Structures are given as structure tokens and as C-alpha cells.
Amino acid sequence: MSTVLPTSFSDRVRSSILRVTWPKWRREPLFHFVVLGAVLFAADHFIVGRVDDPRTIVVDAAVDSQAIQVFKAARGREPDKEELYALRRVWLDNEVLYREGLALQVDRGDPAIRERVIFKALSVVDANLKPPPFDERVLREWFEGNRAKYDEPARYTFQEAVLAGENSEGAVRAFVEMLNRGRSGGDLNAGLRVYKGRPHSNVVQGYGEEFAKALEESPPGAWRAYPTRDGWRAIQLDSVTPPKAAVFDELRGVVLQDWMDAKMSEQRTAAVRALAKKYTVKVEEYTAKVGAEANEEHKE
């Protein structure tokens, strides 16, 4: 059964982003940044018409502007300097693969389909890769160095009573006193949200580091006013599931696959970067803001 690709560049990017889950993100090397690498910056109009010198690749304002726009649409904010650099690096890797694919004439019978040309060129690279040797010591060292992937974090189950209107410290503290006296959220024109088994990283992402630390130190069973990055909140901690350390022997197969994937990805990236040395890369001044905001040019 064939897969129907989104017809527009924006559709392709959004489709790619929607298929990504955060846990997998954290397991991927920078080369696969946001999996935007597979399709992000696959718009042919960025490159077509700029191939006067086939050995020169220009990373200009158009690339950065589109990257910022798509990233902002997907994440609700602009990429920081490190994220923008990673997106550029992925775009550049794909452009190298695209040109290498054209040089190898793998586009025959498949003209103007940039993603497939890149895929075919990458397949040629993959064919020359060899799985690295390993032993038990290597795998155990990898396991210990990447425990965050395997250890089960502490998990928190808590409730948030959402007060309609003002969420100042005084208003939330007064609200909490009413809740602890037995007044219902409905009586106070409030909504209730329940969060079950949320890991520490998820709590930080949703409420901020200060809140996560305060929640860790709180006894369960009572409503309390907590400061968060979005203002004061009324929270009741229900339970905490303690962290659990992973056991290597139980996860050896998973560890082996993760280690192999990471090493092959490193080899693949190194091979593409070696190909990139054949080209002259020019990074032009880029526009850091998009849309209606004022354009300010600056160098990276």
C-alpha cells in the first residue's frame, strides 16, 4: 500500500512533527534533530535556481526564515541559537546528500522528488557502513553513561484546582484555604485537572523547575499554593512513586540495539560530513525574526 505524501512543504513538515514523540526525541542524536531532518527544508524552491556553482552551498536568510517559521508553528516559540544551528546542520546534510544523489544519477525515473533523491543517496552511504565491534564491557559502559534512558524516574500524581480569573499569590492562597475547609471547586467557580504518574521531567516542562522542586518536598494529601512559571497554582499532591534503577541484564537487548543505532548514526553523519568537504559552504547573514516583526540582520 503506497503512502500519500503531503502536497505542500508546510504540510510535510507538520506531518513529520506530529509523528514525533518527546521520549523518542531524547533518544536520537543531534543529526536527527526533531526528525525535521527527514523532511524539513525539503522545499525545492530554496535550492532550485541557486546552483550556478554545483560545489557551493549557500545557507541564507530564506533557509533560516523558513526554519524559524516552521519551528514556531510546531512548538509555539522560536528556536534558540543552538536549535537553529542544529536545524541548519540537518538542512546542510540533506543538501549534500541531495547533490550527491544527483551526481550518482539516482534521480532517474524519479525527477524533482527531493526527499527520495536524498533517501537514495543516504542508502548508498549506508551500504558502505559496517557495524562496529563490541563486547560486554562496551555495552555496560554505554548503559551506565546513558542511565537516564533506562532508569524509571519518580512519578507524581497530583490535582490542580484551576481558579477562574485572578491567580495572584493572595487569591490562590485564599482559594487553597477554602479547599482545605471542604469547599468544592464547583462552589468557587473552579475546574479540576488530574495528573497521574507524571515523571519529573514532565512536571518541569509543564510548571517549571521551582514548582517541581517544591512538589518533591511536599507531603501528600492537602491543597497548597505553589509558584509556577505561569503564576500561582492550587495543587494537591496525591502520591509519589519512587524512582527505580534499571538492571543491565534485563535490558541487554535494548541496550545493544540503542548502542548499535547510535554508533551507526555517528558513522552515517561522519560519512555525510566527509562528502560535504567537497563543497564550499557559504552562510549568509540571516533574518532572526519572521512575519510582521522588524527584520534585524546579524551574523551567527
CSV table of C-alpha atoms in Angstrom, one decimal:
chain,number,residue,atom,x,y,z
A,1,MET,CA,0.0,0.0,0.0
A,2,SER,CA,1.6,3.3,-1.0
A,3,THR,CA,1.9,6.3,1.3
A,4,VAL,CA,0.4,9.6,0.1
A,5,LEU,CA,2.9,12.4,0.9
A,6,PRO,CA,1.5,15.9,1.9
A,7,THR,CA,1.4,18.1,-1.1
A,8,SER,CA,2.9,21.3,0.4
A,9,PHE,CA,6.2,22.0,2.2
A,10,SER,CA,4.4,23.2,5.3
A,11,ASP,CA,2.1,20.1,5.3
A,12,ARG,CA,5.1,17.8,5.0
A,13,VAL,CA,6.9,19.5,7.9
A,14,ARG,CA,3.8,19.5,10.2
A,15,SER,CA,3.1,15.9,9.3
A,16,SER,CA,6.7,15.0,10.4
A,17,ILE,CA,6.4,16.9,13.6
A,18,LEU,CA,3.1,15.3,14.6
A,19,ARG,CA,4.6,11.8,14.3
A,20,VAL,CA,7.4,12.6,16.8
A,21,THR,CA,7.0,11.9,20.5
A,22,TRP,CA,9.2,13.5,23.1
A,23,PRO,CA,10.7,10.3,24.6
A,24,LYS,CA,12.0,9.2,21.2
A,25,TRP,CA,13.4,12.7,20.6
A,26,ARG,CA,15.6,12.4,23.6
A,27,ARG,CA,17.0,9.1,22.4
A,28,GLU,CA,18.0,10.5,19.0
A,29,PRO,CA,21.4,12.0,18.1
A,30,LEU,CA,21.5,15.7,17.1
A,31,PHE,CA,21.8,14.6,13.5
A,32,HIS,CA,18.1,13.5,13.7
A,33,PHE,CA,17.1,16.8,15.4
A,34,VAL,CA,13.3,16.8,15.8
A,35,VAL,CA,13.0,14.3,12.9
A,36,LEU,CA,12.6,17.6,11.0
A,37,GLY,CA,15.7,16.2,9.3
A,38,ALA,CA,13.8,13.8,7.1
A,39,VAL,CA,11.6,16.5,5.5
A,40,LEU,CA,12.4,19.9,7.0
A,41,PHE,CA,14.0,22.1,4.4
A,42,ALA,CA,13.0,19.7,1.7
A,43,ALA,CA,11.4,22.6,-0.3
A,44,ASP,CA,12.9,22.5,-3.7
A,45,HIS,CA,12.4,26.2,-4.3
A,46,PHE,CA,15.1,27.1,-1.7
A,47,ILE,CA,17.7,25.5,-3.9
A,48,VAL,CA,16.5,25.4,-7.5
A,49,GLY,CA,17.9,28.4,-9.3
A,50,ARG,CA,20.9,28.7,-6.9
A,51,VAL,CA,23.1,26.1,-8.5
A,52,ASP,CA,25.4,28.2,-10.6
A,53,ASP,CA,28.3,26.6,-8.8
A,54,PRO,CA,27.5,23.0,-8.0
A,55,ARG,CA,30.3,22.9,-5.4
A,56,THR,CA,28.9,25.9,-3.5
A,57,ILE,CA,26.1,25.6,-1.0
A,58,VAL,CA,24.5,28.8,0.3
A,59,VAL,CA,22.7,28.8,3.7
A,60,ASP,CA,21.0,32.1,3.6
A,61,ALA,CA,18.1,34.1,5.2
A,62,ALA,CA,15.5,32.1,3.3
A,63,VAL,CA,16.6,28.9,5.0
A,64,ASP,CA,16.7,30.4,8.5
A,65,SER,CA,13.4,32.3,8.0
A,66,GLN,CA,11.5,29.1,6.9
A,67,ALA,CA,13.2,27.1,9.7
A,68,ILE,CA,12.1,29.7,12.4
A,69,GLN,CA,8.6,29.9,10.9
A,70,VAL,CA,8.0,26.1,10.9
A,71,PHE,CA,9.6,25.6,14.3
A,72,LYS,CA,7.5,28.3,15.8
A,73,ALA,CA,4.3,26.9,14.3
A,74,ALA,CA,5.1,23.5,15.7
A,75,ARG,CA,6.4,24.5,19.1
A,76,GLY,CA,4.8,27.8,19.9
A,77,ARG,CA,8.2,29.6,20.1
A,78,GLU,CA,11.2,30.5,18.1
A,79,PRO,CA,14.2,28.2,18.1
A,80,ASP,CA,17.2,29.3,20.3
A,81,LYS,CA,20.6,29.7,18.8
A,82,GLU,CA,21.6,26.0,19.4
A,83,GLU,CA,18.3,24.7,17.9
A,84,LEU,CA,18.6,26.9,14.9
A,85,TYR,CA,22.2,25.7,14.3
A,86,ALA,CA,21.0,22.1,14.6
A,87,LEU,CA,18.3,22.8,12.0
A,88,ARG,CA,20.8,24.3,9.7
A,89,ARG,CA,23.1,21.4,10.1
A,90,VAL,CA,20.3,18.9,9.2
A,91,TRP,CA,19.4,21.1,6.2
A,92,LEU,CA,23.0,21.1,5.1
A,93,ASP,CA,23.4,17.4,5.5
A,94,ASN,CA,20.3,16.8,3.4
A,95,GLU,CA,21.5,19.2,0.7
A,96,VAL,CA,24.9,17.4,0.5
A,97,LEU,CA,23.0,14.1,0.1
A,98,TYR,CA,20.7,15.6,-2.5
A,99,ARG,CA,23.6,16.8,-4.6
A,100,GLU,CA,25.5,13.5,-4.2
A,101,GLY,CA,22.3,11.7,-5.3
A,102,LEU,CA,22.1,13.8,-8.4
A,103,ALA,CA,25.7,13.2,-9.1
A,104,LEU,CA,25.1,9.5,-8.9
A,105,GLN,CA,22.1,9.9,-11.2
A,106,VAL,CA,19.8,8.2,-8.7
A,107,ASP,CA,17.1,10.6,-9.6
A,108,ARG,CA,16.5,8.8,-12.9
A,109,GLY,CA,12.8,7.9,-13.2
A,110,ASP,CA,12.2,10.0,-10.0
A,111,PRO,CA,12.8,13.6,-11.1
A,112,ALA,CA,12.0,16.6,-8.9
A,113,ILE,CA,11.3,14.5,-5.8
A,114,ARG,CA,14.0,15.8,-3.4
A,115,GLU,CA,13.2,13.5,-0.5
A,116,ARG,CA,13.6,10.4,-2.5
A,117,VAL,CA,16.8,11.5,-4.0
A,118,ILE,CA,18.2,12.2,-0.5
A,119,PHE,CA,17.0,8.8,0.6
A,120,LYS,CA,18.6,7.0,-2.3
A,121,ALA,CA,21.9,8.9,-1.7
A,122,LEU,CA,21.8,8.0,2.0
A,123,SER,CA,21.1,4.4,1.1
A,124,VAL,CA,24.4,4.5,-0.9
A,125,VAL,CA,26.2,5.8,2.2
A,126,ASP,CA,24.5,3.2,4.4
A,127,ALA,CA,25.7,0.4,2.1
A,128,ASN,CA,29.3,1.3,3.0
A,129,LEU,CA,28.8,1.3,6.7
A,130,LYS,CA,30.0,-1.6,8.9
A,131,PRO,CA,28.6,-2.5,12.4
A,132,PRO,CA,31.3,-1.7,14.9
A,133,PRO,CA,32.7,-4.4,17.2
A,134,PHE,CA,31.6,-4.6,20.8
A,135,ASP,CA,31.9,-6.6,23.9
A,136,GLU,CA,30.1,-6.8,27.3
A,137,ARG,CA,32.3,-4.1,28.8
A,138,VAL,CA,31.5,-1.6,26.0
A,139,LEU,CA,27.7,-2.2,26.4
A,140,ARG,CA,27.9,-1.8,30.2
A,141,GLU,CA,29.8,1.4,29.9
A,142,TRP,CA,27.2,2.7,27.4
A,143,PHE,CA,24.4,1.6,29.7
A,144,GLU,CA,25.9,3.4,32.7
A,145,GLY,CA,26.6,6.6,30.7
A,146,ASN,CA,23.0,6.7,29.4
A,147,ARG,CA,21.1,5.6,32.5
A,148,ALA,CA,18.6,8.4,32.1
A,149,LYS,CA,17.2,6.5,29.1
A,150,TYR,CA,16.6,3.3,31.2
A,151,ASP,CA,16.1,4.2,34.8
A,152,GLU,CA,12.4,4.6,35.8
A,153,PRO,CA,12.0,8.2,37.2
A,154,ALA,CA,10.0,9.2,40.2
A,155,ARG,CA,6.4,9.8,39.2
A,156,TYR,CA,3.9,12.2,40.7
A,157,THR,CA,0.1,12.0,40.8
A,158,PHE,CA,-1.5,15.3,41.7
A,159,GLN,CA,-4.5,17.5,41.2
A,160,GLU,CA,-4.8,21.1,40.2
A,161,ALA,CA,-7.8,23.2,41.1
A,162,VAL,CA,-8.0,25.9,38.4
A,163,LEU,CA,-9.3,29.2,39.8
A,164,ALA,CA,-11.2,31.3,37.2
A,165,GLY,CA,-9.9,34.8,36.9
A,166,GLU,CA,-7.0,36.2,39.1
A,167,ASN,CA,-4.2,33.8,40.0
A,168,SER,CA,-2.1,36.1,42.3
A,169,GLU,CA,-0.5,34.7,45.3
A,170,GLY,CA,-3.1,36.1,47.7
A,171,ALA,CA,-6.0,34.9,45.6
A,172,VAL,CA,-4.6,31.4,45.3
A,173,ARG,CA,-3.7,31.1,49.0
A,174,ALA,CA,-7.3,32.2,49.9
A,175,PHE,CA,-8.6,29.6,47.4
A,176,VAL,CA,-6.5,26.9,48.9
A,177,GLU,CA,-7.8,27.7,52.4
A,178,MET,CA,-11.3,27.2,51.2
A,179,LEU,CA,-10.5,23.9,49.5
A,180,ASN,CA,-8.9,22.6,52.7
A,181,ARG,CA,-12.0,23.6,54.7
A,182,GLY,CA,-14.1,21.4,52.3
A,183,ARG,CA,-15.5,23.9,49.9
A,184,SER,CA,-15.9,22.3,46.4
A,185,GLY,CA,-14.2,23.7,43.3
A,186,GLY,CA,-17.7,24.0,41.7
A,187,ASP,CA,-18.8,26.3,44.5
A,188,LEU,CA,-15.8,28.5,43.8
A,189,ASN,CA,-16.2,28.6,40.0
A,190,ALA,CA,-13.1,26.4,39.5
A,191,GLY,CA,-12.1,23.5,37.3
A,192,LEU,CA,-10.2,20.4,38.4
A,193,ARG,CA,-7.3,18.8,36.5
A,194,VAL,CA,-5.9,15.4,37.5
A,195,TYR,CA,-2.4,14.3,36.5
A,196,LYS,CA,-1.4,10.7,37.1
A,197,GLY,CA,2.1,9.2,37.2
A,198,ARG,CA,3.8,12.3,35.7
A,199,PRO,CA,7.7,11.9,35.6
A,200,HIS,CA,9.8,14.7,37.0
A,201,SER,CA,10.8,15.9,33.5
A,202,ASN,CA,7.2,16.3,32.5
A,203,VAL,CA,6.4,18.3,35.7
A,204,VAL,CA,9.3,20.6,35.0
A,205,GLN,CA,8.2,21.0,31.4
A,206,GLY,CA,4.6,21.9,32.4
A,207,TYR,CA,5.2,24.0,35.5
A,208,GLY,CA,8.8,24.9,35.8
A,209,GLU,CA,11.8,23.9,37.9
A,210,GLU,CA,10.8,25.8,41.0
A,211,PHE,CA,7.4,24.1,41.2
A,212,ALA,CA,8.9,20.6,40.6
A,213,LYS,CA,11.3,21.1,43.5
A,214,ALA,CA,8.5,22.3,45.8
A,215,LEU,CA,6.3,19.4,44.8
A,216,GLU,CA,9.0,16.9,45.6
A,217,GLU,CA,9.4,18.3,49.1
A,218,SER,CA,5.7,18.4,49.9
A,219,PRO,CA,3.7,15.8,51.9
A,220,PRO,CA,0.7,14.4,50.1
A,221,GLY,CA,-3.0,14.9,51.0
A,222,ALA,CA,-3.5,18.7,51.3
A,223,TRP,CA,-4.1,21.6,49.0
A,224,ARG,CA,-1.2,24.1,48.7
A,225,ALA,CA,-0.4,27.2,46.8
A,226,TYR,CA,2.7,26.8,44.6
A,227,PRO,CA,4.5,29.3,42.4
A,228,THR,CA,4.9,28.2,38.8
A,229,ARG,CA,6.4,29.9,35.7
A,230,ASP,CA,2.8,30.9,34.7
A,231,GLY,CA,1.7,32.2,38.1
A,232,TRP,CA,0.4,30.7,41.3
A,233,ARG,CA,-1.5,27.5,41.3
A,234,ALA,CA,-3.6,25.4,43.7
A,235,ILE,CA,-2.2,21.9,43.8
A,236,GLN,CA,-2.8,18.8,45.9
A,237,LEU,CA,-0.1,16.1,45.7
A,238,ASP,CA,-1.8,12.6,46.0
A,239,SER,CA,1.1,10.2,45.7
A,240,VAL,CA,4.7,9.7,44.7
A,241,THR,CA,6.1,6.6,43.0
A,242,PRO,CA,9.8,6.4,43.9
A,243,PRO,CA,12.4,6.0,41.1
A,244,LYS,CA,13.6,2.6,40.1
A,245,ALA,CA,17.1,1.9,38.8
A,246,ALA,CA,17.3,-0.2,35.6
A,247,VAL,CA,19.1,-3.5,35.6
A,248,PHE,CA,21.5,-4.1,32.7
A,249,ASP,CA,20.9,-7.9,32.4
A,250,GLU,CA,17.2,-7.3,32.0
A,251,LEU,CA,17.7,-4.7,29.2
A,252,ARG,CA,20.8,-6.0,27.5
A,253,GLY,CA,19.0,-6.5,24.2
A,254,VAL,CA,17.5,-3.0,24.2
A,255,VAL,CA,20.9,-1.5,25.2
A,256,LEU,CA,22.6,-3.4,22.4
A,257,GLN,CA,20.2,-2.0,19.8
A,258,ASP,CA,20.4,1.5,21.2
A,259,TRP,CA,24.2,1.4,21.2
A,260,MET,CA,24.3,0.0,17.6
A,261,ASP,CA,21.8,2.6,16.4
A,262,ALA,CA,23.9,5.4,17.9
A,263,LYS,CA,27.2,4.2,16.5
A,264,MET,CA,25.8,3.6,13.0
A,265,SER,CA,24.3,7.1,13.2
A,266,GLU,CA,27.7,8.5,14.1
A,267,GLN,CA,29.2,6.7,11.1
A,268,ARG,CA,26.5,7.9,8.8
A,269,THR,CA,26.9,11.5,10.0
A,270,ALA,CA,30.7,11.3,9.6
A,271,ALA,CA,30.3,9.9,6.1
A,272,VAL,CA,28.0,12.7,5.1
A,273,ARG,CA,30.2,15.4,6.6
A,274,ALA,CA,33.1,13.9,4.7
A,275,LEU,CA,31.1,14.3,1.5
A,276,ALA,CA,30.4,17.9,2.5
A,277,LYS,CA,34.1,18.7,2.3
A,278,LYS,CA,33.8,18.6,-1.5
A,279,TYR,CA,31.6,21.7,-1.3
A,280,THR,CA,32.1,25.3,-0.4
A,281,VAL,CA,29.5,26.3,2.2
A,282,LYS,CA,28.6,30.0,2.4
A,283,VAL,CA,26.4,31.1,5.3
A,284,GLU,CA,24.8,34.5,4.6
A,285,GLU,CA,23.5,37.0,7.2
A,286,TYR,CA,20.2,35.7,8.3
A,287,THR,CA,16.9,37.2,9.5
A,288,ALA,CA,16.2,36.2,13.1
A,289,LYS,CA,12.6,37.4,13.0
A,290,VAL,CA,9.7,36.5,10.7
A,291,GLY,CA,6.3,37.7,9.9
A,292,ALA,CA,5.4,41.2,10.8
A,293,GLU,CA,8.3,41.7,13.2
A,294,ALA,CA,11.1,44.1,12.2
A,295,ASN,CA,14.0,42.5,10.3
A,296,GLU,CA,17.3,42.7,12.0
A,297,GLU,CA,20.3,41.2,10.3
A,298,HIS,CA,23.2,39.8,12.3
A,299,LYS,CA,25.9,37.3,12.0
A,300,GLU,CA,25.8,34.0,13.8
